[in-house]
Amino acid sequence: MTSTTSPTWWRGAVVYQIYVRSFADSGTRGVAGVGDLPGITSRLPYLRDLGVDAVWITPFYTSPQNDHGYDVADYRDVDDLFGTLTDADDLVAEAHDLGLKVIVDLVPNHTSSEHEWFRAALAAGPGSPERARYLFRDGRGEDGAEPPNNWPSVFGGPAWTRVPDGQWYLNLFDSTQPDLDWRNPEVGDMFVDVLRFWLDRDVDGFRVDVAHGLYKEESLRDQVVEDGASADEPKESMVSRTVRDEPMWDQPEVHDVYRRWHDVLAEYDGDRMNVAEAWTQTPESMAKFVRSEEMSQAFNFSWLLADWSAEAFADVITGTFAALADVDASPTWVLSNHDVIRHVTRYGGGQAGLSRARAATLTMLALPGSSYLYQGEELGLEQVDVAPEDRQDPSWFRTGEVGRDGCRVPIPWSGTSAPYGFGPGDDQPWIPQPDDWAPLTAEAQTGDEDSTLEFYRRALAARRTLSPADGVDVSVEGDLLTVTRGDLRVVLNCGDADVELPAGDVVLTSGPVSDRLPADTAVWLR
Ligand code: NOJ
C-alpha cells in the first residue's frame, strides 16, 4: 500500500475537533458556563503546543441551539452565545499566526425551523415557492393524518412533522431541523454564497455535516425494512445503521454538489479543503465522495467502529487503502467525536480502557493520512454518565434513550473542582462536570510524563518525523498487529497476555514497556 506524496497540507494533518460549547468560556460572551469563540482563541497556544495542525470548530452560527448549533438560523452570522463575526475573524487570524489551519462546520442538509426560509415557507402555505425549498408533502390515510412515508428520524420517531394547514415536512433529524430540497436550484446557490462568505473570511476548510444526505430519492418512496430489522429502532450510534435500504441517503445526484463546491474552493488560494461526514454503507461508496473533482476527504468511521482485535484493525487499514486506491485520496482516521461514546469508555473504561485508547491512538497516528482528534481525548476523558435532568441531546427528548451528552461535558483545564478553569469564575458549565476530574485537568497533567496529555504531546511530535511519502504494510500474528511504515514499525498487542518486545529501538510507547510488550499496549520501533 503506498501513500500519496502530495504536499497538500490536509492530506497528513492532525485535526483537533473543538465542540464550541464545551471547549473554553472566556466569560465575555453569551452565557456563563457555555464556551465561546474568544475562549477558543485564548486556548490556541495550548493546541499549537499539543502539536496539532488544524482545528475543526463545530457550528457557531446563529441558532436556537435545539441541536447545539446543527440547527442553523443564519449561516452568515455568529450566535450571540458564542460571540461576533469580529471574534470569528480574530480567531482565524490568531490561529494562522500560530501556524494552525481553521476548518468550520457547514450544515447543508437542513436549516433550523427558525431560518427565514422556513418561516416564510410556513407563512406562504402549500404549493408556494417558499415551501419548495423544503420537502413539504401531503400526508397519507384519512385526512392525510399519516406521514407521507415510513422514514424514521435519526433522532427517533417519524421523520415527518405536521403543520397546522395539514401538510407535513421532512426532518431526518429533529423536527426543528427541516430538510432542504436540494432539487431546488435556489438551495445550491445559497450554499455557494455561504461557502464564499467564509472563504472570504479566510477559513481553510469545511467539515460538511450529513454530506451523504442532501438528496433523497425523488419519489420519497417507503424504505424497505427487512425482516427482523425495524425502521425506527434506536441506532447504535450516529455512524452505524442496521437497515440496508436507504432512499434518504447517498443518492447519486449529491456528487454534482461536491463537484460544484470543488470548483469554488479551487478559486481560492491556500489549498482550501472540505471533509465529508458521510455515513455510507460501503467503502466503495465512500470513495466516490473523494474523487479528485469532489471533496478533499471523508471521515472514515471504520477505525472507530472496529472491535478490539488485531484482525479487525488490520482489515480496516487494508480495506481503507483498497477503497481509496482508485481515487488517489488520502485516508482519515478517527476514534472519537461529539456523536459517539468516548473511546476510553468504548474500550471498557478505567485503566484498561485508557490503555487500549492510548494504544489505538498511537497506532492510528502512525498511519498515512489525517487523524482527527476530539477535544478531551488528549486528557484521557471518559464518557460521563450525565444525570437525566441535565441531558440536553434532542434524541434524548425524542426517545428517552441516553444520548450524546456524555461526550460533550465541558473539558477541565485547571484547579481542583468544577468548573476546573472552564470559565473565569465559579459558574458551572452547561453540563455538570464530574467531581473526580481534578487529576485530569490540562494543568495537572502537564509535566507528568506518564499522563495522557504528555503522551499525546510526545506522539504528535514524533509523528512529524514520519515521511508523508511512506506507505504502510500490515500483518497480523495471533493478537499482534504490526504496521510498517518506512523504517518505523508499530506493534499493537490486542491480546490478554504480554509478549516478548519485538527487536528494534523503542521510539515511543503507549504505556509502560520492559523487555515485554504488555497487553493493550502499542510501541513504535525503529
Ligand atoms: C451530524 C452531527 O455531527 C450531529 O451532531 C448532528 O446532530 C447531526 N449531524 C445533524 O446535523
Coordinates of C-alpha atoms and ligand atoms in Angstrom, one line a residue:
M1 CA 0.0 0.0 0.0
T2 CA 1.5 3.3 -1.0
S3 CA 0.5 6.7 0.2
T4 CA 0.5 9.8 -1.9
T5 CA 3.1 12.4 -1.8
S6 CA 1.0 15.5 -2.5
P7 CA 2.2 18.5 -0.5
T8 CA -1.4 19.5 0.2
W9 CA -1.5 20.3 3.9
W10 CA -4.6 18.4 4.9
R11 CA -3.5 15.1 3.5
G12 CA -1.4 14.3 6.5
A13 CA -2.8 16.8 9.1
V14 CA -3.8 16.2 12.7
V15 CA -7.1 18.0 13.1
Y16 CA -8.4 18.8 16.6
Q17 CA -12.2 19.0 16.9
I18 CA -13.5 21.8 19.1
Y19 CA -17.0 21.4 20.3
V20 CA -17.6 25.1 20.8
R21 CA -20.0 25.0 23.8
S22 CA -17.6 22.8 25.7
F23 CA -14.0 23.9 25.0
A24 CA -13.4 27.2 26.9
D25 CA -15.6 30.0 28.2
S26 CA -14.0 33.5 28.0
G27 CA -16.7 34.9 30.3
T28 CA -17.0 37.8 27.9
R29 CA -19.7 36.5 25.5
G30 CA -23.1 34.9 25.8
V31 CA -24.0 32.9 28.8
A32 CA -21.6 31.9 31.7
G33 CA -20.8 28.2 31.5
V34 CA -21.0 28.0 27.7
G35 CA -17.9 28.0 25.7
D36 CA -17.3 30.8 23.1
L37 CA -15.1 32.0 20.3
P38 CA -12.8 34.2 22.4
G39 CA -12.4 31.3 24.8
I40 CA -11.1 29.2 21.8
T41 CA -8.8 31.9 20.7
S42 CA -7.3 32.2 24.2
R43 CA -6.5 28.5 24.2
L44 CA -5.0 28.2 20.7
P45 CA -1.4 28.3 22.1
Y46 CA -2.3 25.1 24.0
L47 CA -3.3 23.5 20.7
R48 CA -0.2 24.7 19.0
D49 CA 1.9 23.2 21.8
L50 CA -0.1 20.0 21.7
G51 CA 1.2 19.7 18.1
V52 CA -1.9 19.6 16.0
D53 CA -2.1 21.2 12.5
A54 CA -5.6 22.4 12.4
V55 CA -8.8 22.9 14.3
W56 CA -12.3 22.0 13.2
I57 CA -14.9 24.1 15.1
T58 CA -18.5 22.8 15.4
P59 CA -21.2 25.2 14.3
F60 CA -21.2 28.6 16.0
Y61 CA -23.7 30.3 13.7
T62 CA -27.0 31.9 14.8
S63 CA -29.1 29.1 16.1
P64 CA -31.8 28.3 18.6
Q65 CA -29.5 25.5 19.8
N66 CA -32.0 22.7 19.7
D67 CA -29.2 20.5 18.3
H68 CA -26.5 22.7 19.8
G69 CA -25.7 24.6 16.6
Y70 CA -26.5 21.9 14.0
D71 CA -29.8 23.8 13.5
V72 CA -28.7 27.0 11.8
A73 CA -30.9 30.0 11.5
D74 CA -28.3 32.3 9.8
Y75 CA -25.3 30.8 8.1
R76 CA -23.6 34.1 7.8
D77 CA -23.5 35.3 11.4
V78 CA -22.2 34.2 14.8
D79 CA -24.7 33.4 17.6
D80 CA -24.6 35.9 20.4
L81 CA -23.9 32.9 22.7
F82 CA -20.5 32.4 21.1
G83 CA -19.5 36.0 20.1
T84 CA -19.5 38.1 16.9
L85 CA -18.2 37.9 13.4
T86 CA -15.2 40.0 14.6
D87 CA -14.5 37.3 17.2
A88 CA -14.5 34.7 14.4
D89 CA -12.1 36.9 12.3
D90 CA -9.9 37.3 15.3
L91 CA -9.9 33.5 15.9
V92 CA -8.9 32.7 12.3
A93 CA -6.2 35.4 12.3
E94 CA -4.7 34.2 15.6
A95 CA -4.8 30.6 14.5
H96 CA -3.0 31.5 11.3
D97 CA -0.4 33.4 13.3
L98 CA 0.3 30.3 15.3
G99 CA 0.5 28.1 12.2
L100 CA -2.9 26.5 12.7
K101 CA -5.5 26.0 10.0
V102 CA -9.2 26.5 10.7
I103 CA -12.0 24.2 9.4
V104 CA -15.5 25.4 10.1
D105 CA -18.7 23.3 10.0
L106 CA -21.2 23.6 7.2
V107 CA -24.7 22.2 7.7
P108 CA -26.4 22.0 4.3
N109 CA -28.9 19.1 4.8
H110 CA -31.3 21.1 6.9
T111 CA -31.8 24.5 8.4
S112 CA -33.2 25.5 11.7
S113 CA -37.0 25.9 11.8
E114 CA -36.1 29.5 12.7
H115 CA -34.3 30.1 9.5
E116 CA -36.0 32.9 7.5
W117 CA -36.7 30.5 4.6
F118 CA -38.6 28.1 6.8
R119 CA -40.6 30.9 8.5
A120 CA -41.5 32.1 5.0
A121 CA -42.5 28.6 4.0
L122 CA -44.8 28.2 6.9
A123 CA -46.4 31.6 6.2
A124 CA -46.8 31.0 2.5
G125 CA -48.7 27.8 2.5
P126 CA -49.0 24.7 0.3
G127 CA -47.8 24.9 -3.3
S128 CA -45.8 28.1 -2.7
P129 CA -42.2 28.6 -4.0
E130 CA -41.3 29.2 -0.3
R131 CA -42.4 25.7 0.6
A132 CA -40.5 24.3 -2.4
R133 CA -37.2 25.0 -0.7
Y134 CA -38.0 22.2 1.8
L135 CA -39.7 18.8 1.5
F136 CA -43.4 19.5 2.2
R137 CA -45.9 16.8 1.2
D138 CA -49.5 15.9 1.9
G139 CA -50.0 13.0 4.3
R140 CA -51.4 9.6 3.7
G141 CA -54.5 8.0 5.1
E142 CA -57.8 9.6 6.0
D143 CA -57.4 13.4 6.0
G144 CA -53.7 13.0 5.3
A145 CA -53.2 12.2 9.0
E146 CA -50.4 9.7 8.4
P147 CA -46.9 10.8 7.5
P148 CA -46.1 10.8 3.7
N149 CA -43.8 7.8 4.1
N150 CA -42.3 5.4 6.7
W151 CA -38.9 7.1 7.2
P152 CA -37.6 7.3 10.7
S153 CA -35.7 10.3 12.1
V154 CA -32.1 9.6 13.1
F155 CA -33.1 11.0 16.5
G156 CA -36.1 8.7 16.9
G157 CA -39.7 8.8 15.9
P158 CA -41.1 9.6 12.4
A159 CA -39.1 11.8 10.1
W160 CA -42.1 14.0 9.4
T161 CA -43.8 16.8 11.3
R162 CA -47.3 18.1 10.5
V163 CA -48.0 21.8 10.3
P164 CA -51.4 23.4 11.1
D165 CA -52.6 23.5 7.5
G166 CA -52.3 19.7 7.4
Q167 CA -49.1 19.3 5.3
W168 CA -46.0 17.5 6.6
Y169 CA -42.4 18.4 6.2
L170 CA -39.4 16.1 6.3
N171 CA -37.0 16.2 9.2
L172 CA -34.4 13.4 9.2
F173 CA -33.1 14.8 12.5
D174 CA -35.1 16.9 15.0
S175 CA -38.4 18.5 14.0
T176 CA -36.7 21.8 14.4
Q177 CA -34.3 20.8 11.6
P178 CA -36.4 20.7 8.4
D179 CA -34.6 19.1 5.4
L180 CA -33.9 21.3 2.4
D181 CA -35.0 20.2 -1.1
W182 CA -31.7 20.2 -3.0
R183 CA -33.5 19.6 -6.2
N184 CA -34.5 23.2 -6.0
P185 CA -31.6 25.3 -7.5
E186 CA -32.1 28.1 -5.1
V187 CA -30.8 25.8 -2.3
G188 CA -27.5 25.1 -4.1
D189 CA -27.0 28.7 -5.0
M190 CA -27.5 29.8 -1.4
F191 CA -24.8 27.4 -0.1
V192 CA -22.3 28.5 -2.7
D193 CA -22.8 32.0 -1.3
V194 CA -22.3 30.7 2.2
L195 CA -19.1 28.9 1.2
R196 CA -17.8 32.1 -0.3
F197 CA -18.8 34.1 2.7
W198 CA -16.5 32.0 5.0
L199 CA -13.7 31.5 2.4
D200 CA -13.6 35.3 2.1
R201 CA -13.1 35.4 5.8
D202 CA -10.1 33.2 5.3
V203 CA -11.2 29.8 6.7
D204 CA -9.1 26.9 5.4
G205 CA -11.9 24.4 5.0
F206 CA -15.3 23.0 5.8
R207 CA -16.5 19.9 7.6
V208 CA -19.7 19.0 5.8
D209 CA -22.5 17.8 8.0
V210 CA -24.5 14.8 6.7
A211 CA -22.8 15.1 3.4
H212 CA -24.5 12.0 2.1
G213 CA -27.9 13.2 2.9
L214 CA -28.7 16.3 0.7
Y215 CA -30.6 14.4 -2.0
K216 CA -33.4 12.0 -1.3
E217 CA -34.8 9.5 -3.8
E218 CA -37.1 11.8 -5.8
S219 CA -40.2 9.6 -5.3
L220 CA -39.8 9.8 -1.5
R221 CA -40.9 6.1 -1.5
D222 CA -41.2 4.0 1.6
Q223 CA -38.0 2.5 3.0
V224 CA -38.0 -1.3 2.7
V225 CA -37.4 -2.8 6.1
E226 CA -36.1 -6.4 6.1
D227 CA -37.5 -9.0 8.4
G228 CA -36.0 -8.6 11.9
A229 CA -35.0 -5.0 11.4
S230 CA -37.1 -2.1 12.4
A231 CA -37.0 1.2 10.6
D232 CA -37.3 3.2 13.8
E233 CA -35.2 1.1 16.1
P234 CA -32.7 3.1 18.1
K235 CA -29.4 3.5 16.3
E236 CA -26.3 2.1 17.8
S237 CA -24.6 5.4 17.1
M238 CA -24.8 8.2 14.6
V239 CA -22.3 6.4 12.5
S240 CA -23.7 2.9 12.2
R241 CA -27.1 1.7 11.0
T242 CA -28.9 -1.5 10.6
V243 CA -31.4 -1.0 7.8
R244 CA -29.9 -1.6 4.3
D245 CA -32.5 0.1 2.0
E246 CA -31.9 3.8 2.3
P247 CA -33.8 6.0 -0.1
M248 CA -33.0 9.0 2.1
W249 CA -29.2 8.7 1.9
D250 CA -26.3 8.5 -0.6
Q251 CA -28.2 9.4 -3.8
P252 CA -26.0 9.8 -6.9
E253 CA -27.1 13.5 -7.5
V254 CA -25.3 14.6 -4.4
H255 CA -22.0 14.3 -6.2
D256 CA -22.9 17.2 -8.5
V257 CA -23.0 19.4 -5.5
Y258 CA -19.5 18.4 -4.5
R259 CA -18.1 18.9 -8.0
R260 CA -19.5 22.4 -7.9
W261 CA -18.0 23.1 -4.5
H262 CA -14.7 21.7 -5.6
D263 CA -14.6 24.4 -8.3
V264 CA -15.5 27.1 -5.8
L265 CA -12.7 26.1 -3.4
A266 CA -10.2 26.0 -6.2
E267 CA -10.8 29.6 -7.0
Y268 CA -9.2 30.5 -3.6
D269 CA -5.5 30.3 -2.8
G270 CA -4.1 28.2 0.0
D271 CA -5.4 24.7 -0.6
R272 CA -8.8 25.2 0.9
M273 CA -10.4 21.8 1.7
N274 CA -13.5 20.0 2.7
V275 CA -14.2 16.8 4.6
A276 CA -17.4 14.9 4.4
E277 CA -19.3 13.5 7.2
A278 CA -20.8 10.7 5.0
W279 CA -22.1 7.5 6.6
T280 CA -22.2 5.4 3.6
Q281 CA -22.9 1.7 3.6
T282 CA -19.7 0.6 1.8
P283 CA -16.1 1.8 1.5
E284 CA -16.6 2.0 -2.3
S285 CA -19.5 4.4 -2.0
M286 CA -17.4 6.4 0.5
A287 CA -14.6 6.6 -2.0
K288 CA -17.0 8.3 -4.5
F289 CA -17.1 11.4 -2.3
V290 CA -13.4 11.9 -2.6
R291 CA -12.9 11.5 -6.3
S292 CA -10.4 14.1 -7.5
E293 CA -13.1 16.6 -8.6
E294 CA -15.2 16.3 -5.5
M295 CA -14.4 16.5 -1.8
S296 CA -10.9 16.5 -0.3
Q297 CA -11.6 13.9 2.4
A298 CA -14.3 11.9 4.1
F299 CA -14.4 10.7 7.7
N300 CA -13.6 7.0 7.9
F301 CA -15.6 5.7 10.8
S302 CA -14.4 2.1 10.4
W303 CA -11.4 2.7 12.7
L304 CA -13.8 3.9 15.4
L305 CA -16.2 1.1 14.8
A306 CA -13.6 -1.7 14.8
D307 CA -13.6 -4.4 17.5
W308 CA -10.5 -4.5 19.8
S309 CA -8.7 -7.1 17.7
A310 CA -5.6 -7.2 15.6
E311 CA -7.5 -8.8 12.8
A312 CA -10.2 -6.1 12.8
F313 CA -7.7 -3.2 12.8
A314 CA -5.8 -4.9 10.0
D315 CA -8.9 -5.3 8.0
V316 CA -9.8 -1.6 8.4
I317 CA -6.4 -0.4 7.3
T318 CA -6.3 -2.7 4.3
G319 CA -9.9 -2.1 3.3
T320 CA -9.5 1.7 3.6
F321 CA -6.4 1.8 1.4
A322 CA -8.0 -0.6 -1.1
A323 CA -11.1 1.6 -1.4
L324 CA -9.2 4.8 -1.8
A325 CA -6.6 3.4 -4.2
D326 CA -8.6 4.1 -7.4
V327 CA -9.4 7.7 -6.5
D328 CA -6.0 8.6 -5.1
A329 CA -7.5 10.2 -2.0
S330 CA -5.9 10.3 1.4
P331 CA -7.5 8.4 4.2
T332 CA -8.7 9.8 7.5
W333 CA -8.8 8.1 10.9
V334 CA -10.9 9.0 13.9
L335 CA -11.6 7.4 17.3
S336 CA -13.9 9.9 18.9
N337 CA -16.2 12.8 18.2
H338 CA -19.1 14.6 19.7
D339 CA -21.6 12.0 18.5
V340 CA -20.1 8.8 19.9
I341 CA -19.1 7.3 23.2
R342 CA -15.6 8.4 24.1
H343 CA -13.1 5.7 23.1
V344 CA -11.7 5.1 26.6
T345 CA -15.2 4.1 27.7
R346 CA -15.9 2.1 24.5
Y347 CA -12.8 0.1 25.2
G348 CA -14.1 -0.8 28.7
G349 CA -13.3 2.3 30.8
G350 CA -11.0 2.6 33.7
Q351 CA -7.3 1.8 33.4
A352 CA -7.8 -1.0 30.9
G353 CA -9.9 1.3 28.7
L354 CA -7.4 4.1 28.9
S355 CA -4.5 1.7 28.0
R356 CA -6.4 0.5 24.9
A357 CA -7.4 4.0 24.0
R358 CA -3.8 5.2 24.1
A359 CA -2.6 2.1 22.2
A360 CA -5.2 2.6 19.5
T361 CA -4.3 6.3 19.2
L362 CA -0.6 5.5 18.9
T363 CA -1.3 3.0 16.1
M364 CA -3.6 5.5 14.4
L365 CA -1.1 8.3 14.5
A366 CA 1.4 6.2 12.5
L367 CA -1.0 5.7 9.6
P368 CA -0.6 7.7 6.5
G369 CA -3.4 10.3 6.1
S370 CA -5.1 12.6 8.5
S371 CA -6.1 11.9 12.1
Y372 CA -9.0 13.7 13.7
L373 CA -8.8 14.1 17.5
Y374 CA -11.8 15.1 19.6
Q375 CA -11.3 17.6 22.4
G376 CA -10.6 16.0 25.8
E377 CA -9.2 12.7 24.4
E378 CA -5.7 14.1 25.0
L379 CA -6.7 14.3 28.6
G380 CA -7.9 10.7 28.7
L381 CA -11.5 11.7 29.4
E382 CA -14.2 9.1 29.7
Q383 CA -17.8 9.3 28.8
V384 CA -19.7 11.0 31.6
D385 CA -22.9 9.4 33.0
V386 CA -24.9 12.6 32.7
A387 CA -27.9 12.7 35.1
P388 CA -31.3 12.6 33.3
E389 CA -32.2 16.1 34.4
D390 CA -29.0 17.5 32.9
R391 CA -29.3 15.8 29.5
Q392 CA -29.8 18.1 26.5
D393 CA -29.4 15.9 23.4
P394 CA -32.5 16.2 21.2
S395 CA -32.5 12.5 20.7
W396 CA -32.9 12.1 24.5
F397 CA -36.1 14.2 24.3
R398 CA -37.4 12.3 21.4
T399 CA -36.7 8.7 22.5
G400 CA -35.9 8.7 26.2
E401 CA -32.6 6.9 25.3
V402 CA -29.3 8.2 26.7
G403 CA -28.0 10.5 24.0
R404 CA -24.6 12.1 23.3
D405 CA -24.3 14.5 26.3
G406 CA -21.8 12.2 28.0
C407 CA -19.0 13.1 25.5
R408 CA -19.9 16.8 25.4
V409 CA -19.2 17.7 29.0
P410 CA -17.0 20.9 29.1
I411 CA -13.3 19.9 29.4
P412 CA -11.2 20.5 32.5
W413 CA -8.3 23.0 32.3
S414 CA -7.1 23.6 35.8
G415 CA -8.0 23.7 39.5
T416 CA -9.3 21.0 41.8
S417 CA -13.1 21.4 41.5
A418 CA -15.7 22.2 38.9
P419 CA -15.7 24.2 36.7
Y420 CA -11.9 23.3 36.5
G421 CA -11.0 26.6 34.8
F422 CA -13.5 26.1 32.1
G423 CA -14.6 29.8 32.6
P424 CA -13.0 32.6 34.5
G425 CA -15.2 32.3 37.6
D426 CA -17.1 29.7 39.5
D427 CA -20.1 29.5 37.1
Q428 CA -20.9 25.9 36.5
P429 CA -20.8 24.7 32.9
W430 CA -23.9 23.9 30.8
I431 CA -23.5 20.2 31.5
P432 CA -22.1 19.5 35.0
Q433 CA -18.6 18.1 35.2
P434 CA -17.8 15.1 37.4
D435 CA -16.3 15.6 40.9
D436 CA -13.2 13.4 40.2
W437 CA -11.7 15.3 37.3
A438 CA -9.0 17.2 39.3
P439 CA -6.2 14.8 38.2
L440 CA -7.3 15.1 34.6
T441 CA -7.0 18.8 34.1
A442 CA -4.5 20.0 31.5
E443 CA -2.7 21.8 34.3
A444 CA -2.4 18.7 36.4
Q445 CA -1.2 16.5 33.6
T446 CA 1.4 19.0 32.2
G447 CA 4.9 17.9 33.2
D448 CA 3.7 14.4 34.3
E449 CA 5.5 12.1 31.8
D450 CA 3.0 9.3 32.5
S451 CA 0.0 11.4 31.8
T452 CA -2.2 11.0 28.7
L453 CA -1.6 14.7 27.8
E454 CA 2.2 14.3 27.8
F455 CA 1.8 11.0 25.8
Y456 CA -0.2 12.9 23.2
R457 CA 2.4 15.7 23.0
R458 CA 5.2 13.1 22.5
A459 CA 3.2 11.2 19.9
L460 CA 2.3 14.2 17.9
A461 CA 5.9 15.4 17.9
A462 CA 7.1 12.0 16.9
R463 CA 4.5 11.8 14.1
R464 CA 6.2 14.8 12.5
T465 CA 9.3 12.7 11.8
L466 CA 7.3 10.4 9.5
S467 CA 7.7 10.8 5.8
P468 CA 4.4 11.5 4.0
A469 CA 5.8 9.5 1.1
D470 CA 5.9 6.2 3.1
G471 CA 3.0 3.8 2.7
V472 CA 2.2 1.1 5.1
D473 CA 2.2 -2.7 5.2
V474 CA 0.1 -4.5 7.7
S475 CA 0.5 -8.0 9.2
V476 CA -1.3 -10.0 12.0
E477 CA 0.3 -12.7 14.1
G478 CA -2.1 -14.0 16.7
D479 CA -3.2 -11.0 18.7
L480 CA -0.3 -8.8 17.4
L481 CA -0.9 -6.2 14.7
T482 CA 2.2 -4.9 13.0
V483 CA 2.2 -1.8 10.9
T484 CA 5.3 -1.0 8.9
R485 CA 5.8 2.5 7.5
G486 CA 9.2 3.3 6.1
D487 CA 11.7 2.5 8.8
L488 CA 9.0 2.6 11.5
R489 CA 7.4 -0.5 12.9
V490 CA 4.3 -0.2 15.1
V491 CA 3.3 -3.2 17.1
L492 CA 0.0 -3.3 18.9
N493 CA -0.8 -6.1 21.4
C494 CA -4.5 -6.8 21.4
G495 CA -4.2 -10.0 23.4
D496 CA -4.7 -10.6 27.1
A497 CA -1.0 -11.5 27.8
D498 CA 2.3 -9.8 27.4
V499 CA 4.7 -10.9 24.7
E500 CA 8.3 -10.5 24.1
L501 CA 9.1 -7.0 22.9
P502 CA 10.0 -7.2 19.2
A503 CA 13.5 -6.2 18.3
G504 CA 14.3 -2.5 17.5
D505 CA 14.9 0.8 19.2
V506 CA 11.9 2.0 21.1
V507 CA 10.8 5.4 19.8
L508 CA 7.6 5.7 21.8
T509 CA 5.1 3.6 23.7
S510 CA 1.5 4.0 24.7
G511 CA 2.2 2.7 28.2
P512 CA 4.9 1.1 30.4
V513 CA 7.1 -1.4 28.5
S514 CA 10.0 -3.6 29.6
D515 CA 11.6 -6.3 27.6
R516 CA 7.9 -7.5 27.3
L517 CA 5.1 -5.7 25.4
P518 CA 2.1 -5.8 27.8
A519 CA -1.5 -6.4 26.7
D520 CA -3.3 -3.4 25.4
T521 CA -0.1 -1.6 24.6
A522 CA 1.4 -0.3 21.4
V523 CA 5.0 0.5 20.6
W524 CA 6.8 2.4 17.8
L525 CA 10.1 0.8 16.9
R526 CA 12.9 1.8 14.5
Ligands
NOJ1 C1 -24.1 15.1 12.5 C2 -23.6 15.9 13.6 O1 -22.3 15.5 13.9 C3 -24.5 15.8 14.7 O2 -24.0 16.3 15.9 C4 -25.8 16.4 14.3 O3 -26.8 16.2 15.4 C5 -26.4 15.8 13.0 N1 -25.4 15.7 12.0 C6 -27.5 16.7 12.5 O4 -27.0 17.9 12.0

